[in-house]
mmCIF file of C-alpha atoms in Angstrom:
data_model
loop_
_atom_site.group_PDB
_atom_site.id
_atom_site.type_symbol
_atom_site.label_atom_id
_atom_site.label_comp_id
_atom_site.label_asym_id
_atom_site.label_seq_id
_atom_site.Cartn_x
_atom_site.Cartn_y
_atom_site.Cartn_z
ATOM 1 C CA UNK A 1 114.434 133.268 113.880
ATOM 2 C CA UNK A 2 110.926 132.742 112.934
ATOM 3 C CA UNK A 3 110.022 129.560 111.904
ATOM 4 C CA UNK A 4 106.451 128.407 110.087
ATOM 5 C CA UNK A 5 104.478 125.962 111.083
ATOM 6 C CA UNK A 6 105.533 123.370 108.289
ATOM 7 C CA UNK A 7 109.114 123.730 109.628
ATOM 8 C CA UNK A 8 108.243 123.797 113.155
ATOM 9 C CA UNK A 9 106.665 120.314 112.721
ATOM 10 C CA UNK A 10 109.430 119.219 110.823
ATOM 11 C CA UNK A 11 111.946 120.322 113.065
ATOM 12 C CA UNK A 12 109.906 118.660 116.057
ATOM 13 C CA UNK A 13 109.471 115.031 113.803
ATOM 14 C CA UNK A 14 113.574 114.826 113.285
ATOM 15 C CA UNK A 15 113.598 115.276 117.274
ATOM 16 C CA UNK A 16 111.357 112.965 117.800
ATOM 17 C CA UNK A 17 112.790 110.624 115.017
ATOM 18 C CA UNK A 18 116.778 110.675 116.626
ATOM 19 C CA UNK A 19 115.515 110.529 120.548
ATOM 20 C CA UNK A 20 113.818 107.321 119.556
ATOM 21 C CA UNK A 21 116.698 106.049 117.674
ATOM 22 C CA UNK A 22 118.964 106.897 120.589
ATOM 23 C CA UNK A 23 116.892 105.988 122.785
ATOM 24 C CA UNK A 24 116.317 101.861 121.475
ATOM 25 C CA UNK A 25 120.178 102.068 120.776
ATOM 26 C CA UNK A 26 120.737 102.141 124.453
ATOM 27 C CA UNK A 27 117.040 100.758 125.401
ATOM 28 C CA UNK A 28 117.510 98.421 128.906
ATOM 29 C CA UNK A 29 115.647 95.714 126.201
ATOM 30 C CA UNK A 30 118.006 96.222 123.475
ATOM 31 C CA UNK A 31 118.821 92.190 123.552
ATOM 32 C CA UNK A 32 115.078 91.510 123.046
ATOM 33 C CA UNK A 33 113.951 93.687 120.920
ATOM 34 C CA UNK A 34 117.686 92.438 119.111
ATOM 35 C CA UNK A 35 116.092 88.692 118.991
ATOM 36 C CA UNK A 36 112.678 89.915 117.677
ATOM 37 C CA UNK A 37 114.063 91.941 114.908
ATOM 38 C CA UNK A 38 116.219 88.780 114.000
ATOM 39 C CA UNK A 39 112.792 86.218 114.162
ATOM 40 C CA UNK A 40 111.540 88.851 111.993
ATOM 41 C CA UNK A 41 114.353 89.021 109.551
ATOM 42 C CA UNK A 42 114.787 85.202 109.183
ATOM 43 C CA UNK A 43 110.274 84.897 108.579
ATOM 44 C CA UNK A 44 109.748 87.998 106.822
ATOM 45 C CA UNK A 45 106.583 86.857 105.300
ATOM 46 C CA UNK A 46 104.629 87.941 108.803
ATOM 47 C CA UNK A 47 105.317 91.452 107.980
ATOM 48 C CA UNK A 48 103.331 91.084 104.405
ATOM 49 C CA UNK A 49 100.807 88.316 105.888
ATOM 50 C CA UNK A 50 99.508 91.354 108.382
ATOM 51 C CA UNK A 51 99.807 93.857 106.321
ATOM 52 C CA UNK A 52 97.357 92.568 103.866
ATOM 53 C CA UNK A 53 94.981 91.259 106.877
ATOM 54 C CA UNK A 54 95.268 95.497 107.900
ATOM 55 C CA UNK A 55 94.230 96.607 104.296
ATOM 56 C CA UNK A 56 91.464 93.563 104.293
ATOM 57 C CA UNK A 57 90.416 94.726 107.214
ATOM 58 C CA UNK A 58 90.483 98.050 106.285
ATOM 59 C CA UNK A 59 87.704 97.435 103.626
ATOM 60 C CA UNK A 60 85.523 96.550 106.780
ATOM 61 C CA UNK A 61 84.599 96.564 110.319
ATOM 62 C CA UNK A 62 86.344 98.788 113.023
ATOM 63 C CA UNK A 63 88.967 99.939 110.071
ATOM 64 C CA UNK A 64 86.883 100.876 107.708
ATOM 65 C CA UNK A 65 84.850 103.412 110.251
ATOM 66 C CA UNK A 66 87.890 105.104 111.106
ATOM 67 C CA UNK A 67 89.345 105.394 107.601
ATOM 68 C CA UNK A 68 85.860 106.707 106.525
ATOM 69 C CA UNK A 69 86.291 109.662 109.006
ATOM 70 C CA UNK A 70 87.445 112.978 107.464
ATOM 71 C CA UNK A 71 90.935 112.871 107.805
ATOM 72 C CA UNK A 72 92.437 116.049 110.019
ATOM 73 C CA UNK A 73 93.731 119.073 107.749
ATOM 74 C CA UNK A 74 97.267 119.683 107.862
ATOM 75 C CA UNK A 75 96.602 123.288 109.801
ATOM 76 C CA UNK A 76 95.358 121.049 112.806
ATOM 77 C CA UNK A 77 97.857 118.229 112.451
ATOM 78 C CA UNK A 78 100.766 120.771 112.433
ATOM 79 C CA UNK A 79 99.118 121.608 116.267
ATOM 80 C CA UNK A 80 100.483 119.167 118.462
ATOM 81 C CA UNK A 81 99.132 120.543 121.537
ATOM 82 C CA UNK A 82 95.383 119.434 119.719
ATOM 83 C CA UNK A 83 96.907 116.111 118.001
ATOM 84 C CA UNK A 84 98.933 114.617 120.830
ATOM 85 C CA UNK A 85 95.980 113.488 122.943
ATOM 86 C CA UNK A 86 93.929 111.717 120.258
ATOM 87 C CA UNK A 87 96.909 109.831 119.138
ATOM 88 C CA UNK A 88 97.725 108.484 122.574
ATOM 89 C CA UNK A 89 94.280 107.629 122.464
ATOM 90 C CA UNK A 90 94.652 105.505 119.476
ATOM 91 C CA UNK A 91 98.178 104.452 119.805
ATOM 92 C CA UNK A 92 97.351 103.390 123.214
ATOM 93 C CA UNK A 93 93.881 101.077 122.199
ATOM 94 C CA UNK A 94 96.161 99.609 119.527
ATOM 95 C CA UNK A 95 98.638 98.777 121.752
ATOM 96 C CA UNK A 96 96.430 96.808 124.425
ATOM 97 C CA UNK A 97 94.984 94.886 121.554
ATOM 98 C CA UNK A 98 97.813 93.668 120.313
ATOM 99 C CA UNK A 99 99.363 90.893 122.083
ATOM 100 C CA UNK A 100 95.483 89.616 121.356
ATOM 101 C CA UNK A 101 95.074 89.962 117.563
ATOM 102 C CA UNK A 102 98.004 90.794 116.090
ATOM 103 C CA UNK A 103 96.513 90.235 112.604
ATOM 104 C CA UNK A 104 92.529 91.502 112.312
ATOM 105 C CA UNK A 105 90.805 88.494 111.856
ATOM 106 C CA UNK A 106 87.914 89.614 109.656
ATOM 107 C CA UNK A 107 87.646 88.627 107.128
ATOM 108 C CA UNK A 108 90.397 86.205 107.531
ATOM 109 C CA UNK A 109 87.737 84.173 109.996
ATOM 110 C CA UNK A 110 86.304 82.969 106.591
ATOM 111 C CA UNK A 111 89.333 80.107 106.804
ATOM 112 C CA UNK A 112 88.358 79.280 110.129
ATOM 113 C CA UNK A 113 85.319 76.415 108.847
ATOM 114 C CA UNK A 114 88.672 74.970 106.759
ATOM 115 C CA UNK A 115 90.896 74.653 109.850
ATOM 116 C CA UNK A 116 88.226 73.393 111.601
ATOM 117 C CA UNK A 117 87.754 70.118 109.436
ATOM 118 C CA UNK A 118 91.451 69.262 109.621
ATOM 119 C CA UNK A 119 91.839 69.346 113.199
ATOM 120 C CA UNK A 120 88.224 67.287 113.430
ATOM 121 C CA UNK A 121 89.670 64.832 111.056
ATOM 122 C CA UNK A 122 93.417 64.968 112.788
ATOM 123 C CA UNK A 123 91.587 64.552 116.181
ATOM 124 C CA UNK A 124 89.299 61.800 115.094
ATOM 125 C CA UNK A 125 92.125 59.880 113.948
ATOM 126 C CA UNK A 126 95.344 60.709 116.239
ATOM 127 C CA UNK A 127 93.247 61.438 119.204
ATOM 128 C CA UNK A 128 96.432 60.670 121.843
ATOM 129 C CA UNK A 129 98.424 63.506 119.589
ATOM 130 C CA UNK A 130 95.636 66.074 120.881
ATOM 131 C CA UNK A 131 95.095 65.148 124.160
ATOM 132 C CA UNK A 132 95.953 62.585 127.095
ATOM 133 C CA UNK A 133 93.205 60.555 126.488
ATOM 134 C CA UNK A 134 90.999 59.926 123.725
ATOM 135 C CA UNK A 135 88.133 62.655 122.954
ATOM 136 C CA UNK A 136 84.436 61.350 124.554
ATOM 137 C CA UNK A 137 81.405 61.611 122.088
ATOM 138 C CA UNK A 138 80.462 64.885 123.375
ATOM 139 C CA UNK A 139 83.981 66.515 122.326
ATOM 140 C CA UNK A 140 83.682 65.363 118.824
ATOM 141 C CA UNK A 141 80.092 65.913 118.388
ATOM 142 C CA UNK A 142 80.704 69.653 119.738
ATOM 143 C CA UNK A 143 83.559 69.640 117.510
ATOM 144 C CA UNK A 144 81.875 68.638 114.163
ATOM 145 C CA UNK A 145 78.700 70.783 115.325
ATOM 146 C CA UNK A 146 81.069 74.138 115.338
ATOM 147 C CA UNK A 147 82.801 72.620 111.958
ATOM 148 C CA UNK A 148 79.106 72.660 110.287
ATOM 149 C CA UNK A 149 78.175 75.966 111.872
ATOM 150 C CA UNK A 150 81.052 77.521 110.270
ATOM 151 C CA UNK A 151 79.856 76.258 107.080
ATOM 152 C CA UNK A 152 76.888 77.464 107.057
ATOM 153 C CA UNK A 153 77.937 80.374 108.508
ATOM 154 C CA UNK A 154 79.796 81.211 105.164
ATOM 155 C CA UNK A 155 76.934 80.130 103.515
ATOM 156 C CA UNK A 156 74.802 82.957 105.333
ATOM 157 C CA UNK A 157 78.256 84.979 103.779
ATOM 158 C CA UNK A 158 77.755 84.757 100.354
ATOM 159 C CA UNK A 159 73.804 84.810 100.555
ATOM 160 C CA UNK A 160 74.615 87.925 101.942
ATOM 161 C CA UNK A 161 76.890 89.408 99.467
ATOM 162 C CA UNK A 162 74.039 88.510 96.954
ATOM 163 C CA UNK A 163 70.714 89.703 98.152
ATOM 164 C CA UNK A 164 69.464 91.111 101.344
ATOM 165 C CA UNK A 165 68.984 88.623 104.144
ATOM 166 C CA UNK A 166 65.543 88.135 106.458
ATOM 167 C CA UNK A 167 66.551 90.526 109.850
ATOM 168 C CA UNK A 168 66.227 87.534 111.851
ATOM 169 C CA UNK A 169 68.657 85.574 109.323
ATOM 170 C CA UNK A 170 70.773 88.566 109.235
ATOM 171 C CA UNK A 171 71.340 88.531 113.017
ATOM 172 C CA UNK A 172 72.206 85.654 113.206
ATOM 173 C CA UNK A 173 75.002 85.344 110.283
ATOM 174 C CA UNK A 174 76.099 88.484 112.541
ATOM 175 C CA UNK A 175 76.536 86.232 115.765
ATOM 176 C CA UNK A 176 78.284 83.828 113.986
ATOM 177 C CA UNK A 177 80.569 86.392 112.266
ATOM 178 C CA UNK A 178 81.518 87.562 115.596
ATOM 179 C CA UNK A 179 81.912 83.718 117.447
ATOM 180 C CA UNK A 180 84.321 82.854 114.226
ATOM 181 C CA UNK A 181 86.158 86.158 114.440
ATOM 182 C CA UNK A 182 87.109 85.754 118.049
ATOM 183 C CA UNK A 183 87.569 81.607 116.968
ATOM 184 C CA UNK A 184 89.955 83.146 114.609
ATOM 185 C CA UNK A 185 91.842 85.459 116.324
ATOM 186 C CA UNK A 186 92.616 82.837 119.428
ATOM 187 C CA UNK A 187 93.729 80.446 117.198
ATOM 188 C CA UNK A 188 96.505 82.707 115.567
ATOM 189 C CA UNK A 189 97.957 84.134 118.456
ATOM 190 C CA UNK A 190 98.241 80.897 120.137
ATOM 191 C CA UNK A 191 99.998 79.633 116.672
ATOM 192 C CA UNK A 192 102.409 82.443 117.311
ATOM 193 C CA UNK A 193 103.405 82.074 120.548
ATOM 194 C CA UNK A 194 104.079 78.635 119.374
ATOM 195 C CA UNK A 195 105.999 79.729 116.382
ATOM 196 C CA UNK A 196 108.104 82.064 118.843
ATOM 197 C CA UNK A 197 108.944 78.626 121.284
ATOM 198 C CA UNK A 198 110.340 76.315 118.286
ATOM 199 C CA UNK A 199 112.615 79.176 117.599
ATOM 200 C CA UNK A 200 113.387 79.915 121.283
ATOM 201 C CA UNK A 201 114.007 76.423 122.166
ATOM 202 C CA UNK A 202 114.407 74.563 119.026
ATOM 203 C CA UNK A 203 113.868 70.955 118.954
ATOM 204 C CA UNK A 204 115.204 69.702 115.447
ATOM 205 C CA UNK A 205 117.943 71.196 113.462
ATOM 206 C CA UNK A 206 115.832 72.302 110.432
ATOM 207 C CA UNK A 207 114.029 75.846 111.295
ATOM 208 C CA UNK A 208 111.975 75.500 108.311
ATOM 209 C CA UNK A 209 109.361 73.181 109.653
ATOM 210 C CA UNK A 210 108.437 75.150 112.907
ATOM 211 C CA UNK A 211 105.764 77.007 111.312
ATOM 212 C CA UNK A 212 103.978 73.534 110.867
ATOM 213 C CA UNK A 213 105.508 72.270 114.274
ATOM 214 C CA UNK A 214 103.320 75.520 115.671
ATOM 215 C CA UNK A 215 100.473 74.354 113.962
ATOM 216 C CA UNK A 216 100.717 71.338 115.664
ATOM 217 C CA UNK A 217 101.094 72.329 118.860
ATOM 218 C CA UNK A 218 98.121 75.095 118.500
ATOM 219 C CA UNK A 219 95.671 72.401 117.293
ATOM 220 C CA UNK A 220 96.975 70.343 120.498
ATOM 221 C CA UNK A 221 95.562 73.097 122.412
ATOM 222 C CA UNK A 222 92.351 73.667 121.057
ATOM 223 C CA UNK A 223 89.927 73.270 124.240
ATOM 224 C CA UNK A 224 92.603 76.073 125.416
ATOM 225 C CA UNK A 225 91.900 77.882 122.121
ATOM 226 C CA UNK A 226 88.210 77.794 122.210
ATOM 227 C CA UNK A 227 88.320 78.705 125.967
ATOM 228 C CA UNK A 228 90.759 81.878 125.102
ATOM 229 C CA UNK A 229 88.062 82.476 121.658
ATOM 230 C CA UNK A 230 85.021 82.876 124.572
ATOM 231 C CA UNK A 231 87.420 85.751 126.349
ATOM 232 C CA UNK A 232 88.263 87.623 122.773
ATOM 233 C CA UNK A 233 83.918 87.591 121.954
ATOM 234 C CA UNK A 234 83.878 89.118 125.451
ATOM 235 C CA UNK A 235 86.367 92.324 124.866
ATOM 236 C CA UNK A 236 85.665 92.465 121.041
ATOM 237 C CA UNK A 237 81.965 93.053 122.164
ATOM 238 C CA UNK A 238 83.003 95.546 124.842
ATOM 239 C CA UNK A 239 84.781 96.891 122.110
ATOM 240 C CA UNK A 240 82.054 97.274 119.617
ATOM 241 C CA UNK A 241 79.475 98.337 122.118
ATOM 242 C CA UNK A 242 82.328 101.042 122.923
ATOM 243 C CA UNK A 243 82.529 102.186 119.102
ATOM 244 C CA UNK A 244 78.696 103.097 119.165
ATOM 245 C CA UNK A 245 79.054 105.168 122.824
ATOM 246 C CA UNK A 246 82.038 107.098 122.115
ATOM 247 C CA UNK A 247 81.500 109.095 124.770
ATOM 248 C CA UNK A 248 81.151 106.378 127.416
ATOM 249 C CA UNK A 249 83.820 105.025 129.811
ATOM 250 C CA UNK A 250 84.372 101.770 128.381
ATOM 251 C CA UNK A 251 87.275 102.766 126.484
ATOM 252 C CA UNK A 252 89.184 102.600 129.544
ATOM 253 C CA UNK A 253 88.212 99.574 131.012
ATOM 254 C CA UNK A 254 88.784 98.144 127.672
ATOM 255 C CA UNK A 255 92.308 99.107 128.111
ATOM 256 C CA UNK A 256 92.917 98.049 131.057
ATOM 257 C CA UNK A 257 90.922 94.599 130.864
ATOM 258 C CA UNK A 258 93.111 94.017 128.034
ATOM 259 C CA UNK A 259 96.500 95.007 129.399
ATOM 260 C CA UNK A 260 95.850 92.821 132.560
ATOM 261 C CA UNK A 261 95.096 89.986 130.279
ATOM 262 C CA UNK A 262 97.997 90.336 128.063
ATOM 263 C CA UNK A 263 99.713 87.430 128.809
ATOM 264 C CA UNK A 264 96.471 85.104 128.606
ATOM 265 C CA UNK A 265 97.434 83.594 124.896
ATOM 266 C CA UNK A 266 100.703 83.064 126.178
ATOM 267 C CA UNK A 267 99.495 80.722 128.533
ATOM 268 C CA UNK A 268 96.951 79.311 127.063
ATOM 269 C CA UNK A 269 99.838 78.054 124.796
ATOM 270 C CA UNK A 270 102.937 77.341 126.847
ATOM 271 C CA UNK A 271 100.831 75.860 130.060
ATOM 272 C CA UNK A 272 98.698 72.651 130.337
ATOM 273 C CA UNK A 273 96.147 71.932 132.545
ATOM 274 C CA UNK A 274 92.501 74.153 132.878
ATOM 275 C CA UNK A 275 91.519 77.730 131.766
ATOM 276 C CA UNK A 276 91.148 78.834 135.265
ATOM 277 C CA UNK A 277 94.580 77.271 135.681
ATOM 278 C CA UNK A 278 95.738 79.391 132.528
ATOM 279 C CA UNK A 279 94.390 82.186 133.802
ATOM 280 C CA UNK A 280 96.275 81.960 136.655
ATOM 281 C CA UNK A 281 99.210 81.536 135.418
ATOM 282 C CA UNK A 282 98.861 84.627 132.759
ATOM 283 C CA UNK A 283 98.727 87.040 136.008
ATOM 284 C CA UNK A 284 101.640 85.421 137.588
ATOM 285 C CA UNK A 285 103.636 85.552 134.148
ATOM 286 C CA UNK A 286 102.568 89.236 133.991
ATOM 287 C CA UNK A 287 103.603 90.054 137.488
ATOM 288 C CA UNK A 288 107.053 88.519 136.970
ATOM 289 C CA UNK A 289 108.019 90.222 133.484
ATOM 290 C CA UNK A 290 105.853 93.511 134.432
ATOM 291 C CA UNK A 291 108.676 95.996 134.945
ATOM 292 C CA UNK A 292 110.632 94.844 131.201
ATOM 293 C CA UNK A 293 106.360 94.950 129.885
ATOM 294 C CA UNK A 294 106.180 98.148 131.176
ATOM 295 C CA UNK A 295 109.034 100.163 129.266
ATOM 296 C CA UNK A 296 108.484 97.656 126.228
ATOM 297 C CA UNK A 297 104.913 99.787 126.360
ATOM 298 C CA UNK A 298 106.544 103.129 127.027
ATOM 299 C CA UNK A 299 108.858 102.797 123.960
ATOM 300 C CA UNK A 300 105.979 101.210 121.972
ATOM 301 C CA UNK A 301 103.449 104.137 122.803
ATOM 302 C CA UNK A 302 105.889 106.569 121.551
ATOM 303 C CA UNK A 303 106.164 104.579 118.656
ATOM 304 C CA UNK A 304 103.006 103.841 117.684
ATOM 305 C CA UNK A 305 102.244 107.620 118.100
ATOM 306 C CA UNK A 306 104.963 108.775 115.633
ATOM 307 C CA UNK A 307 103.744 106.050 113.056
ATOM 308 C CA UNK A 308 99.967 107.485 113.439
ATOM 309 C CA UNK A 309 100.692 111.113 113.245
ATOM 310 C CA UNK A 310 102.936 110.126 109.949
ATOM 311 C CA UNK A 311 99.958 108.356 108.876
ATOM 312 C CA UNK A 312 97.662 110.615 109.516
ATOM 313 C CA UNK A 313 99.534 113.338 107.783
ATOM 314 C CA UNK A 314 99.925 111.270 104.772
ATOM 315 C CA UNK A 315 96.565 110.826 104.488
ATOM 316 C CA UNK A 316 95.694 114.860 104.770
ATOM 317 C CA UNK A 317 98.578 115.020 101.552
ATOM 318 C CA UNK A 318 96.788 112.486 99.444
ATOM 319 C CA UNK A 319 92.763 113.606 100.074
ATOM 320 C CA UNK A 320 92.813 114.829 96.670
ATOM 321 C CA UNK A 321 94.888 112.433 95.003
ATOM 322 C CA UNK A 322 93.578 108.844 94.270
ATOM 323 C CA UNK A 323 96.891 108.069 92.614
ATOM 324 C CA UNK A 324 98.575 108.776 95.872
ATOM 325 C CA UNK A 325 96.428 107.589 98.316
ATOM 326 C CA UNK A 326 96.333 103.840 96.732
ATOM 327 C CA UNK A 327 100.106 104.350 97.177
ATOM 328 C CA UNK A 328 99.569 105.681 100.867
ATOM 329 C CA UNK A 329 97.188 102.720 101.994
ATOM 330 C CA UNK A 330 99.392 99.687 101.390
ATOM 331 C CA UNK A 331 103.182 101.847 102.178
ATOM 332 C CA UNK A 332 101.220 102.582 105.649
ATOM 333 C CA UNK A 333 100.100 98.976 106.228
ATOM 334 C CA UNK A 334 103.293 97.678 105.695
ATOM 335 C CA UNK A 335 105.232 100.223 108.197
ATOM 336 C CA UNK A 336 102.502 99.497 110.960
ATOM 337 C CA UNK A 337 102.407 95.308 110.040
ATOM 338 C CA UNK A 338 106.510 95.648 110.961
ATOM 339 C CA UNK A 339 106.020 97.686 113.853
ATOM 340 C CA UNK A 340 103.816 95.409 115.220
ATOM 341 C CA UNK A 341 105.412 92.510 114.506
ATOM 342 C CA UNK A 342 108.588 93.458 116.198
ATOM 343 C CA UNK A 343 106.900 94.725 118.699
ATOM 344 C CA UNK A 344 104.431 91.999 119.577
ATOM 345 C CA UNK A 345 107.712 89.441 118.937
ATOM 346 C CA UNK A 346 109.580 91.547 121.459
ATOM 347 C CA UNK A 347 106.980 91.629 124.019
ATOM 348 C CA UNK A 348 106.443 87.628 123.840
ATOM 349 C CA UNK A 349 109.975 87.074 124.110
ATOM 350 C CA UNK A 350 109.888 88.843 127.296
ATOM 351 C CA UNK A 351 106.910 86.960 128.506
ATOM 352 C CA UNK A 352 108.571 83.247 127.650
ATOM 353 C CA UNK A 353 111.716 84.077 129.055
ATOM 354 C CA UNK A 354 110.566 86.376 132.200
ATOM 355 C CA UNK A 355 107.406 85.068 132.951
ATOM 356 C CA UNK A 356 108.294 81.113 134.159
ATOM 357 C CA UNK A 357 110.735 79.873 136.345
ATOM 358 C CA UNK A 358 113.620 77.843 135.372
ATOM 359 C CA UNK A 359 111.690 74.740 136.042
ATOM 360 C CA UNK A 360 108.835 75.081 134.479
ATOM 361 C CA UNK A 361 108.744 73.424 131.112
ATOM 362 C CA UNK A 362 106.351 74.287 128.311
#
């Protein structure tokens, strides 16, 4: 029987489709990646909170290149000897970046100057709440210096969006773009690990406040935070410096910088003490939950691979549609914003309950 392409690939995506579902029905992880799913189900409003950070970010930065690129024609996508590589590619840079910025956070770094006066204020007047002992001058000094940087960083923002800035003026609205970015993304993924711990070990009755109770804890952290901000400038820069030498190596090293370092926001949140002393501990908490990590990534790869190729061919269907593609963009940011979410959920899950020994107490 001869078969065309078109029903080839179809054929081949149903395949695909039912081994995966098989495969997470008896999946080693199927507990985990049970207890994610439920978080999920009982806060649904991560799944539309990163969805609409992905189409934000879409409009700019990193996204925005790669949705500007041609999308492939459905006589190459229908290939999968020429498509598989590039999407492991992809699915496998998105997946290392993950358990560090779950949500892009540009533009959503413009809320970081807000955040930072209410933990300045909070600080200045609860300082045993954040910290064993009372902030010296130098912490809140440093701390109300980055609060009125960020404001006039967003003032550099909408000078910007105005008229053109001075080069020199422009550089540096750039610099601080990338500082509050990295600001931004530390301090939400260190609020989520939180988020995952009052649900994992609840300390009150009432579920609905651990979103704020997260809060709280993340703002107790925030030396941690900005520490764990210095480490996302470093691999965001890698990453951009990557972006303009495509052909470079320092893709892979990205990767792998970024996979080694996977647990660092989870212990930057669950572990007192030092950086280094973070640090530390994020390698041992990798080491001890690497096996369950590593076929959390194999199924996730696969995953992420059959959720690019889908969008990718949705996007060759509605090139010469408008009507369609408006409905493409937001149905496709929704789809990935779950996957990750589960995913992400399921992978700290495994890190909280894998990573630490019985005695250790976050």
């Amino acid at each position: 029987m001869n078969l065309t392409h078109w029903q080839t690939t179809a054929l081949a995506l149903a395949g695909f489709a039912a081994g995966l579902l098989l495969h997470l029905r008896w999946h080693p992880l199927r507990r985990h990646l049970s207890d994610a799913w439920d978080f999920l189900r009982l806060h649904p409003v991560l799944i539309p909170l990163t969805a609409g950070a992905l189409l934000l970010a879409g409009m700019s930065g990193e996204a925005a290149q790669a949705q500007a690129s041609a999308p492939a024609t459905l006589q190459r996508l229908s290939d999968w000897r020429e498509m598989i590589l590039p999407l492991a590619r992809a699915a496998l840079a998105h997946l290392a970046a993950l358990p560090h910025a779950l949500v892009p956070p540009w533009p959503l770094a413009c809320v970081a100057p807000v955040a930072l006066v209410f933990l300045t204020i909070r600080i200045w007047r609860w300082p045993y709440r954040y910290g064993e002992r009372r902030p010296g001058p130098e912490q809140k000094f440093s701390l109300l210096a980055v609060t009125l940087a960020g404001f006039a960083w967003l003032g550099l923002e909408a000078a910007s969006a105005r008229h053109m800035l001075p080069e020199g003026t422009e550089t540096l609205k750039l610099g601080l773009r990338y500082a509050f970015t990295a600001l931004a993304a530390a301090g939400m993924q260190v609020w989520l690990v939180r988020f995952v711990m009052a649900w994992e070990r609840p300390r009150q009755t009432d579920a609905s406040g651990d979103a704020a109770a997260a809060l709280e804890q993340a703002f107790a952290r925030w030396q941690g935070v900005a520490f764990l901000a210095a480490f996302n400038l470093l691999w965001m820069s890698w990453r951009w410096w990557q972006l303009s030498t495509p052909q470079s190596i320092g893709a892979w090293w990205w990767v792998e910088l970024l996979l080694v370092f996977a647990a660092l926001p989870v212990a930057v949140a669950a572990v007192p003490g030092s950086f280094w002393h973070q640090g530390a501990s994020a390698l041992h908490i990798l080491w001890r939950a690497a096996i369950p990590l590593l076929l959390l990534a194999i199924t996730s790869l696969a995953l992420f691979i059959l959720v690019l190729y889908t969008e990718e061919m949705a996007r060759a269907f509605s090139v010469d549609s408008p009507f369609w593609r408006i409905i493409q963009q937001p149905l496709g940011a929704l789809v990935l914003a779950m996957l990750d979410c589960w995913l992400l959920l399921t992978a700290l899950l495994l890190m909280l309950r894998l990573g630490f020994s019985r005695s250790t107490s976050a």
